[in-house]
Coordinates of C-alpha atoms and ligand atoms in Angstrom, one line a residue:
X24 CA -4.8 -6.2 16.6
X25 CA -5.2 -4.7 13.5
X26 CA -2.6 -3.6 10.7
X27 CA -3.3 -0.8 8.6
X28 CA -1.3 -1.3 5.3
X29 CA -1.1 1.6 3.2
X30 CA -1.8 4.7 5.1
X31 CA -0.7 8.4 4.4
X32 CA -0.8 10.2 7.6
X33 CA 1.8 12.4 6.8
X34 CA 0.0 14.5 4.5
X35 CA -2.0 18.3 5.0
X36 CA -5.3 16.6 5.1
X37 CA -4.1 15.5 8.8
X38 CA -2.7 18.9 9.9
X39 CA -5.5 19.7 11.9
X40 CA -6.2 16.7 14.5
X41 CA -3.3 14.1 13.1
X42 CA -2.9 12.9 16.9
X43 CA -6.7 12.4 17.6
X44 CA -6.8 10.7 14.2
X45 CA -4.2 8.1 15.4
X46 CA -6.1 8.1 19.1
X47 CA -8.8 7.4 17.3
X48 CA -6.8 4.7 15.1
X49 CA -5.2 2.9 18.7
X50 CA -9.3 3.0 19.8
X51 CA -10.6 1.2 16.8
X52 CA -7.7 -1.9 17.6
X53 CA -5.5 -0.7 14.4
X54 CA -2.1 -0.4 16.7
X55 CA -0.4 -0.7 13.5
X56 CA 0.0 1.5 10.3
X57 CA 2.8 1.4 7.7
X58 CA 3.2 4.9 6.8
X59 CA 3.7 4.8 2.9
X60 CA 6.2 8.0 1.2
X61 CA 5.3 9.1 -2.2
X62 CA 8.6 11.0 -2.5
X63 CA 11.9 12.3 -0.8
X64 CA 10.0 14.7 1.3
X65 CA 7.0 12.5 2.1
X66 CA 9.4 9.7 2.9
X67 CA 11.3 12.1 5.5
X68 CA 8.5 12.7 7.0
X69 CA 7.1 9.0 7.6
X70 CA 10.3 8.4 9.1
X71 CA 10.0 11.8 11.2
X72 CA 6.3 10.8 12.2
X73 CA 7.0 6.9 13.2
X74 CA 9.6 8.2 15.3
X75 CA 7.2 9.7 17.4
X76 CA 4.3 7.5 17.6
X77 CA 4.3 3.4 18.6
X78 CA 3.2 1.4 15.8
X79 CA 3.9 3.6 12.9
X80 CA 6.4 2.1 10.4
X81 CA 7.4 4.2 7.5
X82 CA 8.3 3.5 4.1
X83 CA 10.7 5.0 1.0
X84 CA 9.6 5.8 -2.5
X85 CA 8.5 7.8 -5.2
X86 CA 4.9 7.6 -6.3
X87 CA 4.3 6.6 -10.1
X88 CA 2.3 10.1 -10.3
X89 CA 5.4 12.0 -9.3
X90 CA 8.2 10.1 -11.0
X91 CA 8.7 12.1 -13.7
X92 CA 8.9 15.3 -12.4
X93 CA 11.0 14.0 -8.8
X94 CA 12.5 10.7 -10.0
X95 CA 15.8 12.5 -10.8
X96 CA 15.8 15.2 -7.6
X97 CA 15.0 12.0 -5.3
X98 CA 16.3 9.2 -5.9
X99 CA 19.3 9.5 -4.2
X100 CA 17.5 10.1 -0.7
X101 CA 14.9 7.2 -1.4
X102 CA 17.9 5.0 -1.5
X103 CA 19.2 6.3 1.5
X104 CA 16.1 6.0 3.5
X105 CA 15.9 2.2 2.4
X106 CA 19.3 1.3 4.1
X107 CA 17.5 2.1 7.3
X108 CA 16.7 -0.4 9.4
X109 CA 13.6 1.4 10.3
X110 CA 12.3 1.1 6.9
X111 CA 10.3 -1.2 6.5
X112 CA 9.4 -1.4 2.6
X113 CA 10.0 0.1 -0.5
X114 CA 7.8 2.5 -2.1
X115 CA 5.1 3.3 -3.2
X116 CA 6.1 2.3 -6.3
X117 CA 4.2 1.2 -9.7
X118 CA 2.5 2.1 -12.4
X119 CA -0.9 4.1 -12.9
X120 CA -1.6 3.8 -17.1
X121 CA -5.4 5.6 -16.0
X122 CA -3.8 8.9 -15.1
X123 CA -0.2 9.0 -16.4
X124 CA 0.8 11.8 -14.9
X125 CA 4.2 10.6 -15.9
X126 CA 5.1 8.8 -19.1
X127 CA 4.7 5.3 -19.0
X128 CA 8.3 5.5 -19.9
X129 CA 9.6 7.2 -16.5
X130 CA 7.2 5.2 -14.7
X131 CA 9.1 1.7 -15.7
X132 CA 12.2 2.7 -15.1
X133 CA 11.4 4.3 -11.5
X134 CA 9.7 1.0 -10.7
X135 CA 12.5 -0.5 -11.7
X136 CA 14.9 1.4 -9.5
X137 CA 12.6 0.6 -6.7
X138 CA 12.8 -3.0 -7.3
X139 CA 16.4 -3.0 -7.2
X140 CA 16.3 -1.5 -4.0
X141 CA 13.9 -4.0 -2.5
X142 CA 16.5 -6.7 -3.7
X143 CA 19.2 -4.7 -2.6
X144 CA 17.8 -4.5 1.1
X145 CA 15.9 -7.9 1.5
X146 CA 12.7 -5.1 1.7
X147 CA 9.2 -6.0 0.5
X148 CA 7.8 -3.8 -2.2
X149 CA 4.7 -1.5 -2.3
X150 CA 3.0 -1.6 -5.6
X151 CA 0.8 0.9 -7.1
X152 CA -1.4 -0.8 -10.4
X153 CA -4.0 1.5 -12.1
X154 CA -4.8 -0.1 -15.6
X155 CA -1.4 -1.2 -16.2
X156 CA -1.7 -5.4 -16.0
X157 CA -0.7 -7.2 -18.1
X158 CA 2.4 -4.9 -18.9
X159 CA 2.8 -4.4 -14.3
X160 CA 3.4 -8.6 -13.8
X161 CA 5.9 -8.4 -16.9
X162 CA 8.0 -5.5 -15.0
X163 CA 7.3 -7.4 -11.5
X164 CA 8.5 -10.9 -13.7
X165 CA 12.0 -9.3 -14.5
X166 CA 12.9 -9.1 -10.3
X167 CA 11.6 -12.6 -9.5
X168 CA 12.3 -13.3 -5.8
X169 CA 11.8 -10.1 -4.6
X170 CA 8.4 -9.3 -2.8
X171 CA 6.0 -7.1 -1.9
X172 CA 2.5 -6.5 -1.8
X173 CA -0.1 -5.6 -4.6
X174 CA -1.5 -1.6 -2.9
X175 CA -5.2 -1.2 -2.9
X176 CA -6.2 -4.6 -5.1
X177 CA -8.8 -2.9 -7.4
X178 CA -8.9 -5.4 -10.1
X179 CA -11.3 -9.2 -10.1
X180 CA -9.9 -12.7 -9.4
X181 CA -9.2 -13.4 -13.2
X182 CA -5.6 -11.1 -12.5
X183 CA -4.8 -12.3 -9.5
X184 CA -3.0 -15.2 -11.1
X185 CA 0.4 -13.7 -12.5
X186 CA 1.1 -11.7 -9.1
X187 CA 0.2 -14.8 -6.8
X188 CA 2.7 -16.6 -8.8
X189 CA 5.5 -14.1 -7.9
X190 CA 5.0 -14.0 -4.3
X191 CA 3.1 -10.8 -3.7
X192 CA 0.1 -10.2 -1.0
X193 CA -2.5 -8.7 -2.3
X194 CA -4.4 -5.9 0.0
X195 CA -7.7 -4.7 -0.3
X196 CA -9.1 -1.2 0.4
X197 CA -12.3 0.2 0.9
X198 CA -12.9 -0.3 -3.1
X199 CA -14.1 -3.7 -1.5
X200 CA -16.7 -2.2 0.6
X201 CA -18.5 -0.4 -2.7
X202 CA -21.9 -2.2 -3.8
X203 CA -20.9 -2.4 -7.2
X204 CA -17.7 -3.8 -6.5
X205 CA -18.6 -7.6 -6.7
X206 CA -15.5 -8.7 -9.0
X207 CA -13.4 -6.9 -6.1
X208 CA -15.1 -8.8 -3.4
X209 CA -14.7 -12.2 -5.8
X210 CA -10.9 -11.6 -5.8
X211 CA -10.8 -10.8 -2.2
X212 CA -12.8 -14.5 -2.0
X213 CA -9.9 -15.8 -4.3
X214 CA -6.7 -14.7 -2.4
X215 CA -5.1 -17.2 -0.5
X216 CA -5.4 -16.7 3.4
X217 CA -2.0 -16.3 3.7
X218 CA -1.3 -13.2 1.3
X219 CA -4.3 -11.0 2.6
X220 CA -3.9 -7.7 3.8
X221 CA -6.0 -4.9 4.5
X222 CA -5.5 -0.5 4.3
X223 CA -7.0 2.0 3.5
X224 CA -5.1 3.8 1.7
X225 CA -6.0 7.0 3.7
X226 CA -6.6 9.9 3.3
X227 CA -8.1 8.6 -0.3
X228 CA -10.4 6.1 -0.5
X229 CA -13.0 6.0 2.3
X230 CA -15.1 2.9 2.6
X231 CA -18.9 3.1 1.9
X232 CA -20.3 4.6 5.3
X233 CA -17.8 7.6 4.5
X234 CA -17.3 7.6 1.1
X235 CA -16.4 10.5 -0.6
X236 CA -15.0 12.1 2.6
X237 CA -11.2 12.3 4.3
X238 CA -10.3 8.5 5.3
X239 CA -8.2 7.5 8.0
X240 CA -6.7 4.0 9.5
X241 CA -9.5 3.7 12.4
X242 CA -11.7 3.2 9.2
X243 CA -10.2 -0.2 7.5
X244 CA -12.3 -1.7 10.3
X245 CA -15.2 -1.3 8.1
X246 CA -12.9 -3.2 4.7
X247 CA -12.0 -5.9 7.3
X248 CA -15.8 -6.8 8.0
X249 CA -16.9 -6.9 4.1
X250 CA -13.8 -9.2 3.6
X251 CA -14.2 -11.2 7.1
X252 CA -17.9 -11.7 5.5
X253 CA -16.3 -12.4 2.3
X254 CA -14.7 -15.0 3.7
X255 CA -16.8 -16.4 5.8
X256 CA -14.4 -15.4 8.8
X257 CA -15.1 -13.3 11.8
X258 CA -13.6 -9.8 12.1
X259 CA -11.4 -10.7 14.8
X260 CA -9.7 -13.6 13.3
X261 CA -9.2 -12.1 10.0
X262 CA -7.7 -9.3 11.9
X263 CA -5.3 -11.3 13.3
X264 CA -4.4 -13.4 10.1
X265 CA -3.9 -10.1 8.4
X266 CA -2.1 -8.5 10.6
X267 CA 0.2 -12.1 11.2
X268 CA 0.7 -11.5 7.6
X269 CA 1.5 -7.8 7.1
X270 CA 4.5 -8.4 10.2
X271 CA 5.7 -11.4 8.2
X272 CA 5.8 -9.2 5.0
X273 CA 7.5 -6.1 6.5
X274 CA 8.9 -8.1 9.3
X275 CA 8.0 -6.2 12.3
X276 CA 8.9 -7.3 16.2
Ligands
ZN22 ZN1 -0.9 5.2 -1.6

């Protein structure tokens, strides 16, 4: 069995064959997927989507992109969604200092509200981190005990340190798979077994046989092998550890 971590299947890039993409995904052993909202309306749809397929578990929360413009029109049914008992995380969340499509400002103090929430609901968090560490394990330092996982790791080993310390998983993407990419592959070396995960982060992100085109979950097959390698683990088991990990995290049956 393998757990898909991040994964936006909800959104127009699926429209066209979004049941034979998830065939496809059951085919390739990923049975699970946590299907990650980037505002109210891709939130309500997770929810709408997971309630129709086996093994999709959606997720609440405003993207660090969006914040600004939908923090204030949102964030009332984000923290409705995270009473439910079908959520299973909240977010995405974070901060994303390379783009800043909202201020840095607005971007805090969403990720803050979505912290609270996590606390509020004994919910892991889903963490977005685009050049924002140092200033990202400061924000995460002020909610100590709650949880969540570090999105789409795209940073060495050298920051893995602060986030470790706090409790977070850390899940890798198909950045990992890119030649270049040693310092990922280093801090996918570096994480302890036990806070691994995998996604892909779909449909962004595709790993290096299909880069540059529309990803999808059947693909973090290929981000498992480069980190089984990594690790000096077979696919299989590191399948399983990962995906022991990801329903410990968001504590699915
Ligand atoms: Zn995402």
């Amino acid at each position: 069995m393998i757990t898909d971590t991040h994964a936006h299947v909800f959104y127009d890039a699926f429209d066209s064959d979004r049941d034979a993409m998830l065939a496809r995904a059951h085919a390739a052993g990923v049975s699970r997927v946590i299907v990650v909202g980037t505002d109210a309306a891709s939130s309500r749809a997770a929810f709408a989507l997971a309630a129709r397929h086996p093994g999709l578990y959606p997720t609440a929360g405003i993207h660090p992109h969006d914040c600004e413009e939908r923090f204030a029109s949102d964030r009332d049914t984000i923290a409705e969604l995270a009473r439910d008992p079908r959520c299973v995380a909240i977010g995405e969340t974070g901060l994303d200092f390379f783009r800043s499509l909202s201020s840095h400002d607005a971007q805090i103090e969403s990720l803050r509200f979505h912290l609270e929430l996590a606390r509020a609901h004994s919910k892991p968090v889903i963490v977005h981190c685009r050049d924002a560490h140092p200033r990202m394990a400061e924000v995460l330092g002020e909610a100590r005990g709650v949880i969540g996982v570090m999105h789409c790791w795209s940073m060495g080993p050298d920051e893995l340190a602060p986030y470790l310390e706090l409790g977070y998983c850390i899940s890798f993407s198909g950045v990992v798979t890119y030649p270049k990419n040693a310092a990922n592959r280093a801090a996918a070396r570096a994480v302890p077994l036990e806070r691994l995960l995998v996604e892909t982060d779909c449909p962004y992100l595709a790993p290096q046989s299909r880069r540059g085109k529309r990803n999808e979950p059947a693909y973090v097959t290929e981000t498992l092998d480069v980190v089984a390698r990594e690790r000096g683990l077979s696919s299989a088991e590191l399948a399983r550890i990962t995906s022991d990990n990801a329903a410990r995290l968001f504590r699915l049956a």
